[in-house]
Coordinates of C-alpha atoms in Angstrom, one line a residue:
Chain A
M1 CA 14.7 -31.3 -23.0
T2 CA 15.5 -28.3 -25.1
R3 CA 17.3 -25.3 -23.6
Q4 CA 14.1 -23.2 -23.9
Q5 CA 12.1 -25.7 -21.8
S6 CA 14.8 -25.9 -19.1
I7 CA 14.2 -22.3 -18.2
H8 CA 11.5 -22.0 -15.5
P9 CA 8.3 -20.5 -16.9
F10 CA 8.5 -17.7 -14.3
E11 CA 12.0 -16.8 -15.3
R12 CA 10.8 -16.7 -18.9
A13 CA 7.8 -14.5 -18.0
I14 CA 9.8 -11.9 -16.1
A15 CA 12.9 -11.9 -18.4
V16 CA 14.1 -8.5 -19.4
R17 CA 16.9 -7.2 -21.7
Q18 CA 18.4 -3.8 -22.3
D19 CA 17.7 -2.1 -25.6
S20 CA 20.5 -0.1 -27.3
D21 CA 18.8 3.2 -26.2
G22 CA 18.6 2.1 -22.5
T23 CA 14.9 1.1 -22.6
V24 CA 14.3 -2.3 -21.0
L25 CA 12.4 -4.8 -23.1
A26 CA 10.2 -7.7 -22.0
E27 CA 7.5 -9.8 -23.5
A28 CA 4.0 -10.4 -22.2
S29 CA 3.7 -14.0 -20.9
T30 CA 0.7 -16.0 -22.2
D31 CA 1.8 -18.7 -19.7
Y32 CA 0.6 -16.3 -17.0
W33 CA -2.5 -14.9 -18.6
A34 CA -5.5 -13.6 -16.5
F35 CA -9.0 -12.6 -17.5
M36 CA -8.1 -9.6 -19.6
G37 CA -4.3 -9.5 -20.0
Q38 CA -1.2 -10.6 -18.2
F39 CA -1.5 -11.6 -14.6
G40 CA -0.7 -8.6 -12.4
G41 CA 1.8 -10.5 -10.3
V42 CA 4.0 -11.2 -13.3
T43 CA 3.7 -7.5 -14.3
A44 CA 4.9 -6.5 -10.8
A45 CA 7.7 -9.1 -10.8
T46 CA 8.9 -7.9 -14.2
C47 CA 9.1 -4.3 -12.9
L48 CA 11.1 -5.6 -9.9
N49 CA 13.3 -7.8 -12.0
A50 CA 14.1 -4.9 -14.4
L51 CA 14.9 -2.7 -11.4
L52 CA 17.1 -5.2 -9.6
R53 CA 19.1 -5.6 -12.8
H54 CA 19.5 -1.9 -13.5
P55 CA 23.1 -0.8 -13.4
D56 CA 22.2 2.1 -11.0
A57 CA 20.1 0.1 -8.6
A58 CA 21.6 -0.4 -5.1
G59 CA 19.9 -2.0 -2.1
Q60 CA 17.2 -4.4 -1.5
P61 CA 13.5 -4.1 -2.3
I62 CA 11.5 -2.5 0.5
A63 CA 8.3 -1.4 -1.2
L64 CA 6.7 -1.8 -4.6
T65 CA 3.5 -0.1 -5.7
V66 CA 2.1 -1.1 -9.1
N67 CA -0.8 0.7 -10.7
F68 CA -2.6 -1.3 -13.3
A69 CA -3.9 1.5 -15.5
A70 CA -4.7 -0.8 -18.5
P71 CA -4.3 -4.5 -19.2
I72 CA -0.9 -5.7 -20.5
Q73 CA -1.7 -7.2 -23.9
E74 CA 0.2 -9.8 -25.9
G75 CA 3.5 -8.7 -27.4
A76 CA 6.4 -6.6 -26.4
L77 CA 6.7 -4.4 -23.3
R78 CA 8.9 -1.4 -23.0
L79 CA 9.9 -0.5 -19.4
S80 CA 11.3 2.9 -18.6
L81 CA 12.9 3.2 -15.2
R82 CA 13.9 6.5 -13.6
R83 CA 15.8 6.9 -10.3
M84 CA 13.9 9.8 -8.7
R85 CA 16.1 10.3 -5.7
A86 CA 18.9 8.5 -3.9
S87 CA 20.5 8.9 -0.6
K88 CA 23.4 6.9 1.0
S89 CA 21.0 4.1 1.9
T90 CA 17.8 4.5 0.0
Q91 CA 16.7 4.8 -3.6
H92 CA 13.3 5.9 -4.9
W93 CA 12.4 4.7 -8.4
S94 CA 9.6 5.3 -10.9
I95 CA 8.7 2.7 -13.6
E96 CA 6.4 2.9 -16.6
I97 CA 5.4 0.1 -19.0
H98 CA 4.4 1.0 -22.5
Q99 CA 3.1 -1.2 -25.4
G100 CA 3.0 -0.6 -29.1
D101 CA 2.4 3.0 -30.2
D102 CA 0.1 3.7 -27.3
P103 CA 1.4 7.1 -25.9
E104 CA 0.0 6.3 -22.4
P105 CA 1.6 3.8 -20.0
R106 CA -0.3 0.7 -19.2
T107 CA 1.4 0.3 -15.9
T108 CA 2.9 2.8 -13.6
A109 CA 5.0 1.8 -10.5
T110 CA 7.1 3.2 -7.7
A111 CA 9.7 1.2 -5.8
V112 CA 12.0 1.8 -2.9
L113 CA 15.3 0.0 -2.5
A114 CA 17.3 0.3 0.7
E115 CA 20.3 -1.0 2.4
R116 CA 19.0 -3.3 5.1
R117 CA 21.3 -2.8 8.1
Q118 CA 21.4 -5.2 11.0
S119 CA 18.9 -4.1 13.6
W120 CA 16.8 -5.3 16.5
S121 CA 14.2 -7.8 15.1
H122 CA 10.7 -8.5 16.3
Q123 CA 7.6 -10.1 14.7
P124 CA 4.4 -9.1 16.4
A125 CA 2.3 -10.9 13.8
T126 CA 1.4 -14.5 14.6
P127 CA 2.2 -17.0 11.9
P128 CA -0.9 -18.9 10.6
S129 CA -1.2 -22.3 12.3
M130 CA -1.4 -24.6 9.3
P131 CA -1.7 -28.4 8.8
P132 CA 1.0 -29.9 6.6
I133 CA 0.3 -29.8 2.9
E134 CA -0.1 -33.6 2.9
A135 CA -3.2 -33.2 5.1
L136 CA -4.9 -30.8 2.6
R137 CA -6.6 -31.3 -0.7
E138 CA -5.0 -29.4 -3.6
L139 CA -7.2 -26.8 -5.3
V140 CA -8.4 -27.9 -8.7
L141 CA -10.0 -25.2 -10.8
P142 CA -10.4 -26.7 -14.3
D143 CA -11.9 -23.9 -16.4
T144 CA -9.9 -21.0 -15.2
V145 CA -7.2 -18.6 -16.5
P146 CA -3.7 -19.8 -17.3
W147 CA -1.8 -18.1 -14.4
V148 CA -3.6 -20.1 -11.9
G149 CA -2.1 -23.3 -13.4
R150 CA 1.4 -21.8 -12.9
Y151 CA 0.9 -22.2 -9.1
R152 CA -0.4 -24.9 -6.8
F153 CA -2.7 -24.0 -4.0
W154 CA -3.7 -26.1 -0.9
F155 CA -6.4 -24.3 1.0
E156 CA -6.9 -24.8 4.7
S157 CA -9.9 -22.3 4.6
G158 CA -11.4 -19.7 2.4
A159 CA -11.1 -21.6 -0.9
P160 CA -12.8 -20.1 -4.0
V161 CA -16.5 -21.0 -4.1
R162 CA -18.9 -21.2 -7.0
S163 CA -22.5 -21.0 -6.1
S164 CA -25.5 -20.6 -8.4
E165 CA -26.9 -17.7 -6.4
P166 CA -24.9 -15.0 -4.5
L167 CA -24.1 -16.4 -1.0
S168 CA -26.4 -15.2 1.7
P169 CA -25.0 -14.5 4.3
P170 CA -21.8 -13.6 2.4
G171 CA -18.9 -16.0 2.6
T172 CA -15.7 -15.3 4.6
A173 CA -13.3 -12.9 3.1
C174 CA -10.4 -14.7 4.8
S175 CA -8.2 -17.5 3.3
R176 CA -5.3 -19.5 4.4
F177 CA -3.4 -21.7 2.0
W178 CA -0.1 -23.3 1.1
L179 CA 1.3 -21.9 -2.2
A180 CA 4.0 -23.1 -4.5
D181 CA 5.1 -22.5 -8.1
A182 CA 3.7 -25.4 -10.1
I183 CA 7.3 -26.2 -11.0
E184 CA 8.8 -25.6 -7.7
R185 CA 11.6 -23.0 -7.3
P186 CA 13.1 -21.3 -4.2
V187 CA 11.2 -18.1 -3.4
D188 CA 13.2 -15.0 -4.3
M189 CA 12.2 -11.3 -4.4
P190 CA 10.6 -11.3 -7.9
S191 CA 8.6 -14.4 -7.0
L192 CA 7.4 -12.8 -3.8
A193 CA 6.3 -9.8 -5.9
S194 CA 4.3 -12.1 -8.0
M195 CA 2.9 -14.4 -5.3
A196 CA 1.7 -11.2 -3.6
D197 CA -1.0 -11.0 -6.3
T198 CA -2.0 -14.7 -6.1
F199 CA -4.7 -14.1 -3.4
F200 CA -7.8 -14.6 -5.5
G201 CA -10.2 -11.6 -5.5
R202 CA -12.0 -11.7 -2.2
I203 CA -15.2 -10.8 -3.9
F204 CA -15.3 -14.3 -5.6
Q205 CA -15.5 -16.2 -2.3
V206 CA -17.6 -13.6 -0.5
R207 CA -20.3 -13.6 -3.2
G208 CA -19.6 -17.2 -4.2
Q209 CA -19.6 -16.1 -7.8
I210 CA -17.2 -15.0 -10.5
V211 CA -18.0 -11.4 -11.1
P212 CA -16.1 -8.7 -13.2
F213 CA -13.0 -7.9 -11.1
G214 CA -9.7 -6.1 -11.5
T215 CA -6.9 -5.0 -9.3
V216 CA -6.3 -1.3 -9.7
S217 CA -3.3 -0.7 -7.4
L218 CA -1.1 -3.2 -5.6
T219 CA 1.5 -2.4 -2.9
T220 CA 3.9 -5.0 -1.6
Y221 CA 6.3 -4.6 1.3
F222 CA 9.3 -6.9 1.6
H223 CA 10.0 -7.9 5.1
S224 CA 12.7 -10.4 4.3
D225 CA 16.1 -9.6 3.0
A226 CA 18.0 -11.6 0.2
D227 CA 20.3 -13.3 2.7
E228 CA 17.3 -14.6 4.7
L229 CA 15.4 -15.8 1.6
R230 CA 18.5 -17.6 0.4
A231 CA 19.0 -19.2 3.8
I232 CA 15.3 -20.3 4.0
A233 CA 15.3 -21.6 0.4
A234 CA 11.6 -22.2 0.7
A235 CA 9.8 -23.5 -2.4
R236 CA 6.5 -23.4 -0.6
V237 CA 5.0 -20.5 1.4
I238 CA 1.9 -19.9 3.4
G239 CA -0.6 -17.3 2.3
R240 CA -3.2 -15.5 4.4
A241 CA -5.5 -13.0 3.1
G242 CA -8.6 -10.9 4.0
A243 CA -10.6 -7.9 3.0
R244 CA -12.1 -5.1 5.0
R245 CA -14.8 -3.3 3.0
F246 CA -16.7 -3.7 -0.3
H247 CA -18.4 -0.4 -1.2
R248 CA -19.4 1.4 -4.3
S249 CA -17.6 -0.9 -6.7
Y250 CA -14.2 -1.0 -4.9
S251 CA -12.8 -3.2 -2.2
D252 CA -9.5 -3.6 -0.5
Q253 CA -7.6 -6.8 0.2
S254 CA -4.5 -7.6 2.3
G255 CA -2.3 -10.6 2.1
E256 CA 0.6 -12.1 3.9
L257 CA 3.3 -14.5 2.6
W258 CA 5.0 -16.6 5.3
S259 CA 7.9 -19.0 5.2
P260 CA 7.2 -22.5 6.4
D261 CA 9.3 -21.8 9.6
G262 CA 7.1 -18.8 10.5
R263 CA 8.8 -15.8 9.2
L264 CA 6.8 -13.1 7.5
L265 CA 8.4 -12.6 4.1
A266 CA 6.1 -10.0 2.5
T267 CA 2.7 -8.3 2.8
S268 CA 0.6 -7.0 0.0
H269 CA -2.3 -4.7 -0.1
Q270 CA -4.5 -3.9 -3.0
I271 CA -7.6 -2.0 -4.0
A272 CA -9.7 -3.7 -6.7
Y273 CA -12.7 -2.9 -8.8
F274 CA -15.7 -5.3 -8.7
K275 CA -19.1 -5.4 -10.3
A276 CA -21.8 -6.9 -8.0
Chain B
M1 CA -10.6 37.3 14.9
T2 CA -8.7 38.2 11.7
R3 CA -9.5 36.6 8.4
Q4 CA -6.2 34.7 8.5
Q5 CA -7.0 33.1 11.8
S6 CA -10.5 32.1 10.7
I7 CA -9.1 29.7 8.2
H8 CA -8.6 26.2 9.8
P9 CA -4.8 25.4 10.2
F10 CA -5.3 22.2 8.1
E11 CA -6.8 24.2 5.2
R12 CA -3.9 26.6 5.4
A13 CA -1.4 23.7 5.5
I14 CA -2.8 22.0 2.4
A15 CA -3.7 25.2 0.4
V16 CA -2.5 25.1 -3.2
R17 CA -2.6 27.7 -6.0
Q18 CA -2.0 27.4 -9.7
D19 CA 1.1 29.2 -11.0
S20 CA 0.9 30.9 -14.5
D21 CA 2.9 28.0 -16.0
G22 CA 0.5 25.4 -14.7
T23 CA 2.7 24.3 -11.8
V24 CA 0.9 24.0 -8.5
L25 CA 2.3 25.9 -5.6
A26 CA 2.1 25.3 -1.9
E27 CA 3.9 26.3 1.3
A28 CA 5.4 23.9 3.9
S29 CA 3.4 24.2 7.1
T30 CA 5.4 24.8 10.3
D31 CA 2.1 24.2 12.1
Y32 CA 2.4 20.6 11.1
W33 CA 6.1 20.1 11.6
A34 CA 7.6 16.6 12.4
F35 CA 11.0 15.6 13.5
M36 CA 12.9 16.4 10.4
G37 CA 10.5 18.3 8.1
Q38 CA 6.8 18.6 7.3
F39 CA 4.5 15.9 8.7
G40 CA 4.0 13.3 6.0
G41 CA 0.2 13.3 6.5
V42 CA 0.0 16.9 5.4
T43 CA 2.3 16.2 2.5
A44 CA 0.0 13.4 1.4
A45 CA -3.1 15.7 1.9
T46 CA -1.5 18.5 -0.1
C47 CA -0.9 16.1 -3.0
L48 CA -4.5 14.9 -2.8
N49 CA -5.9 18.5 -2.5
A50 CA -3.9 19.6 -5.6
L51 CA -5.2 16.6 -7.5
L52 CA -8.8 17.1 -6.6
R53 CA -8.6 20.7 -7.6
H54 CA -6.9 19.9 -10.9
P55 CA -9.1 20.9 -13.9
D56 CA -8.6 17.5 -15.6
A57 CA -9.4 15.4 -12.4
A58 CA -12.5 13.3 -12.5
G59 CA -13.8 10.8 -9.9
Q60 CA -13.2 10.1 -6.3
P61 CA -9.9 9.1 -4.6
I62 CA -9.5 5.4 -4.4
A63 CA -5.8 5.0 -3.7
L64 CA -2.9 7.3 -2.9
T65 CA 0.7 6.2 -2.5
V66 CA 3.2 8.7 -1.3
N67 CA 7.0 8.1 -1.2
F68 CA 8.9 10.3 1.2
A69 CA 12.2 10.5 -0.7
A70 CA 13.5 13.4 1.3
P71 CA 12.0 15.6 4.1
I72 CA 9.9 18.6 3.0
Q73 CA 11.8 21.7 4.2
E74 CA 10.5 25.1 5.1
G75 CA 9.4 27.3 2.2
A76 CA 7.7 26.9 -1.1
L77 CA 6.6 23.5 -2.7
R78 CA 6.2 23.0 -6.4
L79 CA 3.8 20.2 -7.3
S80 CA 3.8 18.7 -10.8
L81 CA 0.8 16.5 -11.6
R82 CA 0.6 14.3 -14.6
R83 CA -2.5 12.3 -15.7
M84 CA -0.8 9.1 -16.8
R85 CA -3.8 7.3 -18.2
A86 CA -7.6 7.7 -18.1
S87 CA -10.5 5.5 -19.0
K88 CA -14.2 6.3 -18.8
S89 CA -14.3 5.6 -15.1
T90 CA -10.7 5.6 -13.8
Q91 CA -7.8 8.0 -13.8
H92 CA -4.1 7.3 -12.9
W93 CA -2.0 10.2 -11.8
S94 CA 1.6 10.8 -10.9
I95 CA 2.7 13.6 -8.6
E96 CA 6.1 15.0 -7.7
I97 CA 7.0 17.7 -5.2
H98 CA 10.1 19.8 -5.7
Q99 CA 11.7 22.5 -3.5
G100 CA 14.2 25.2 -4.3
D101 CA 16.7 24.4 -7.1
D102 CA 17.0 20.8 -6.0
P103 CA 16.7 18.9 -9.3
E104 CA 15.3 15.7 -7.6
P105 CA 11.8 15.5 -6.2
R106 CA 11.5 15.3 -2.4
T107 CA 8.2 13.4 -2.7
T108 CA 6.8 11.2 -5.4
A109 CA 3.2 9.9 -5.4
T110 CA 0.7 8.0 -7.5
A111 CA -3.0 8.3 -7.1
V112 CA -6.1 6.7 -8.6
L113 CA -9.4 8.5 -9.0
A114 CA -12.5 6.6 -10.0
E115 CA -16.2 6.9 -10.5
R116 CA -17.7 5.1 -7.5
R117 CA -20.8 3.4 -9.0
Q118 CA -23.6 2.1 -6.7
S119 CA -22.9 -1.6 -5.9
W120 CA -23.4 -4.3 -3.4
S121 CA -22.0 -3.3 0.0
H122 CA -20.4 -5.4 2.6
Q123 CA -18.0 -4.8 5.5
P124 CA -16.3 -8.0 6.7
A125 CA -14.0 -5.9 9.1
T126 CA -15.3 -5.6 12.6
P127 CA -15.4 -2.0 14.0
P128 CA -13.3 -1.5 17.1
S129 CA -15.5 -1.6 20.2
M130 CA -14.5 1.6 21.9
P131 CA -15.6 3.4 25.1
P132 CA -17.0 6.9 24.6
I133 CA -14.3 9.7 24.4
E134 CA -15.6 11.0 27.8
A135 CA -14.5 7.7 29.5
L136 CA -10.9 8.1 28.2
R137 CA -8.0 10.3 29.2
E138 CA -6.7 12.6 26.5
L139 CA -3.1 12.0 25.4
V140 CA -0.8 14.7 26.6
L141 CA 2.7 14.7 25.0
P142 CA 4.3 17.9 26.2
D143 CA 7.8 17.9 24.5
T144 CA 6.8 16.6 21.1
V145 CA 6.7 17.8 17.5
P146 CA 4.1 20.5 16.4
W147 CA 1.9 18.2 14.2
V148 CA 0.9 16.2 17.2
G149 CA -0.6 19.3 18.8
R150 CA -2.8 19.8 15.7
Y151 CA -4.7 16.7 16.6
R152 CA -6.3 15.3 19.8
F153 CA -5.9 11.6 20.7
W154 CA -7.8 9.6 23.3
F155 CA -6.2 6.2 23.6
E156 CA -8.1 3.1 24.7
S157 CA -5.0 1.0 24.3
G158 CA -1.5 1.2 22.8
A159 CA -0.6 4.7 23.8
P160 CA 2.9 5.9 23.3
V161 CA 5.2 4.8 26.1
R162 CA 8.5 6.3 27.3
S163 CA 10.7 3.9 29.2
S164 CA 14.3 4.4 30.4
E165 CA 15.2 1.0 29.0
P166 CA 13.9 -0.8 25.9
L167 CA 10.8 -2.7 27.0
S168 CA 11.4 -6.4 27.5
P169 CA 9.2 -8.2 26.5
P170 CA 8.4 -5.7 23.7
G171 CA 5.2 -3.6 24.1
T172 CA 2.1 -4.2 22.0
A173 CA 2.3 -3.0 18.4
C174 CA -1.5 -2.4 18.4
S175 CA -3.3 0.8 19.3
R176 CA -6.9 2.0 19.4
F177 CA -7.8 5.6 19.9
W178 CA -10.3 8.4 19.2
L179 CA -8.8 11.1 16.9
A180 CA -9.9 14.6 16.1
D181 CA -8.5 17.7 14.6
A182 CA -7.5 19.9 17.6
I183 CA -9.9 22.5 16.1
E184 CA -12.6 20.1 15.0
R185 CA -13.7 20.0 11.4
P186 CA -15.8 17.4 9.5
V187 CA -13.6 14.7 8.0
D188 CA -13.2 15.0 4.3
M189 CA -10.9 13.2 1.8
P190 CA -7.8 15.4 2.4
S191 CA -8.1 15.1 6.2
L192 CA -8.4 11.3 5.8
A193 CA -5.2 11.3 3.8
S194 CA -3.5 13.2 6.6
M195 CA -5.1 11.2 9.5
A196 CA -3.9 8.1 7.7
D197 CA -0.4 9.1 8.9
T198 CA -1.2 10.0 12.5
F199 CA -0.6 6.4 13.7
F200 CA 2.5 7.0 15.7
G201 CA 5.5 4.9 14.7
R202 CA 4.8 1.5 16.1
I203 CA 8.5 1.1 17.1
F204 CA 8.0 3.8 19.8
Q205 CA 5.5 1.8 21.8
V206 CA 7.0 -1.6 21.0
R207 CA 10.5 -0.5 22.2
G208 CA 9.1 2.1 24.7
Q209 CA 11.6 4.6 23.4
I210 CA 11.9 7.4 20.9
V211 CA 14.3 6.1 18.3
P212 CA 15.2 7.5 14.8
F213 CA 12.2 6.7 12.6
G214 CA 10.9 7.8 9.2
T215 CA 8.0 6.7 7.0
V216 CA 9.4 5.8 3.6
S217 CA 6.3 4.9 1.7
L218 CA 2.6 5.4 2.6
T219 CA -0.4 3.9 0.8
T220 CA -3.9 4.9 1.7
Y221 CA -7.1 3.4 0.3
F222 CA -10.3 5.3 0.6
H223 CA -13.3 3.1 1.3
S224 CA -15.8 5.9 1.7
D225 CA -17.2 8.2 -1.0
A226 CA -17.7 11.9 -0.7
D227 CA -21.5 11.6 -0.3
E228 CA -21.1 9.2 2.6
L229 CA -18.5 11.4 4.3
R230 CA -20.7 14.5 3.9
A231 CA -23.7 12.5 5.4
I232 CA -21.6 11.2 8.3
A233 CA -20.1 14.7 9.0
A234 CA -17.9 13.1 11.6
A235 CA -15.4 15.4 13.3
R236 CA -14.1 12.5 15.4
V237 CA -12.9 9.1 14.1
I238 CA -11.6 5.9 15.6
G239 CA -8.1 4.8 14.7
R240 CA -6.8 1.2 15.0
A241 CA -3.2 0.3 14.1
G242 CA -0.7 -2.5 14.2
A243 CA 2.5 -3.8 12.8
R244 CA 3.6 -7.2 11.6
R245 CA 7.4 -7.3 11.5
F246 CA 10.5 -5.3 12.5
H247 CA 13.5 -6.6 10.7
R248 CA 16.8 -5.2 9.4
S249 CA 15.9 -1.5 10.0
Y250 CA 12.5 -1.5 8.4
S251 CA 9.0 -2.3 9.6
D252 CA 5.5 -2.1 8.3
Q253 CA 2.4 -0.7 9.9
S254 CA -1.2 -0.7 9.0
G255 CA -4.0 1.6 10.2
E256 CA -7.7 1.9 9.9
L257 CA -9.9 5.0 10.3
W258 CA -13.5 4.3 11.3
S259 CA -16.5 6.6 11.6
P260 CA -18.2 6.7 15.0
D261 CA -21.1 4.8 13.6
G262 CA -18.9 1.9 12.5
R263 CA -18.0 2.5 8.9
L264 CA -14.5 1.9 7.6
L265 CA -13.5 5.2 6.0
A266 CA -9.9 4.5 5.0
T267 CA -7.0 2.2 5.5
S268 CA -3.4 3.0 5.4
H269 CA -0.3 1.0 5.1
Q270 CA 3.3 2.1 5.4
I271 CA 6.8 0.9 5.5
A272 CA 9.1 2.8 7.8
Y273 CA 12.8 3.0 8.7
F274 CA 13.8 2.6 12.3
K275 CA 17.1 2.5 14.2
A276 CA 17.1 0.2 17.1

């Protein structure tokens, strides 16, 4: 096995290095390709990875909002990170991704880092009651985009549907599934940021058809801290997702990522374009 | 009634005007004061109002993320708006609010505007089943912050609780209530942006106590379009809110705003600091 191959594809996809002028450089990952450019989850994770490695960054990720203004194309990415404001315990950052000589950013993002002090803990959300992975059939989607193959999915309900006609009545917008990197690795903050975008577009299963679709804005909240993630060392997580309204070409969707032992690790919310 | 008084307090609070150099000016509203500065809902609505009146703005609000980096203090606000990227049908904007000679922004925000084309419509979310307002007791919170008095609340469940000891077991994180401006006005996009932050901190009712609390980042998705809002002309809406996890000084909360006739107008998600 060469050294190159021994690096996990996710690590390769989100790798960043500092240029001499302070710009952060990355490379679009064809391993994680989507319909029209890089998979949004990897774009989000690259932003977070660049931030967490920034010399001025302090604290743990609390919130990350990524706006997908234009698809990330093949080739180099230039990330500019600005610390907008910092207090003793909180930092607000702004991130832009540029490509080529395009003067406008293809991605804009904001992120909040914070010191996570010990506090009272309480989890009102109920963990999904899931059968073990072994009792479920693994999702097989042969003719799909590359990023899907970088993960493994075991759906308990709400798997993607392909119907010759739009479903009537519409299919459920809810899904529950086990999720893992295809080559398993313990879940950390960047991988949570990426997994937060692995909830397939709700429109696909609700209509039962693949229609033009694109996430416009994705917000992820991190409920777990780095100590907890390290202690759990989970390579598999449970995903639960739903949507509330499809109207005039846009719809929301919300997703949760749970540890196998029932702790909510992250939630993600997005608004997406659809054509139907 | 003087001319000044005939302007609705919300319109006064979110009023903006263009300075000669293109900066947008506003004034912090003591009518909508919170614990430590201006109510975040009005800050969000002021951002949206400035954006919708910008000469280069096109389309309807789809998403608005507001990061509360520092409290908005009394006095003047300077808003700088930048159009980061625009396509035929979508615009991505970035907004900062500065005060005084502070070099760092007190608020950062991103917003997406889009043309909302006719499409297939579907609402998987179930509207809350609510008794009529007349069957509910109006919330009275005498010694609270000014912004609360700019709204009226009629709780069906999950009203704020004040207990001498922390509740054990914890109270519910869920609430359902009718909501209106204290001086009623038809709900429009800026008022949705503000109402999206009227869901009281979940920690208060879960602990049964007022503890230090502050929203750090708020994301609102607009499910309704301007035509629909005008047609509904609702002055009262239904709010439903919940939270998923309180851990290491931060918790999420999600809220929905519904029209009386059962249409989901907006959803909001936030991550908030608490001390408990």
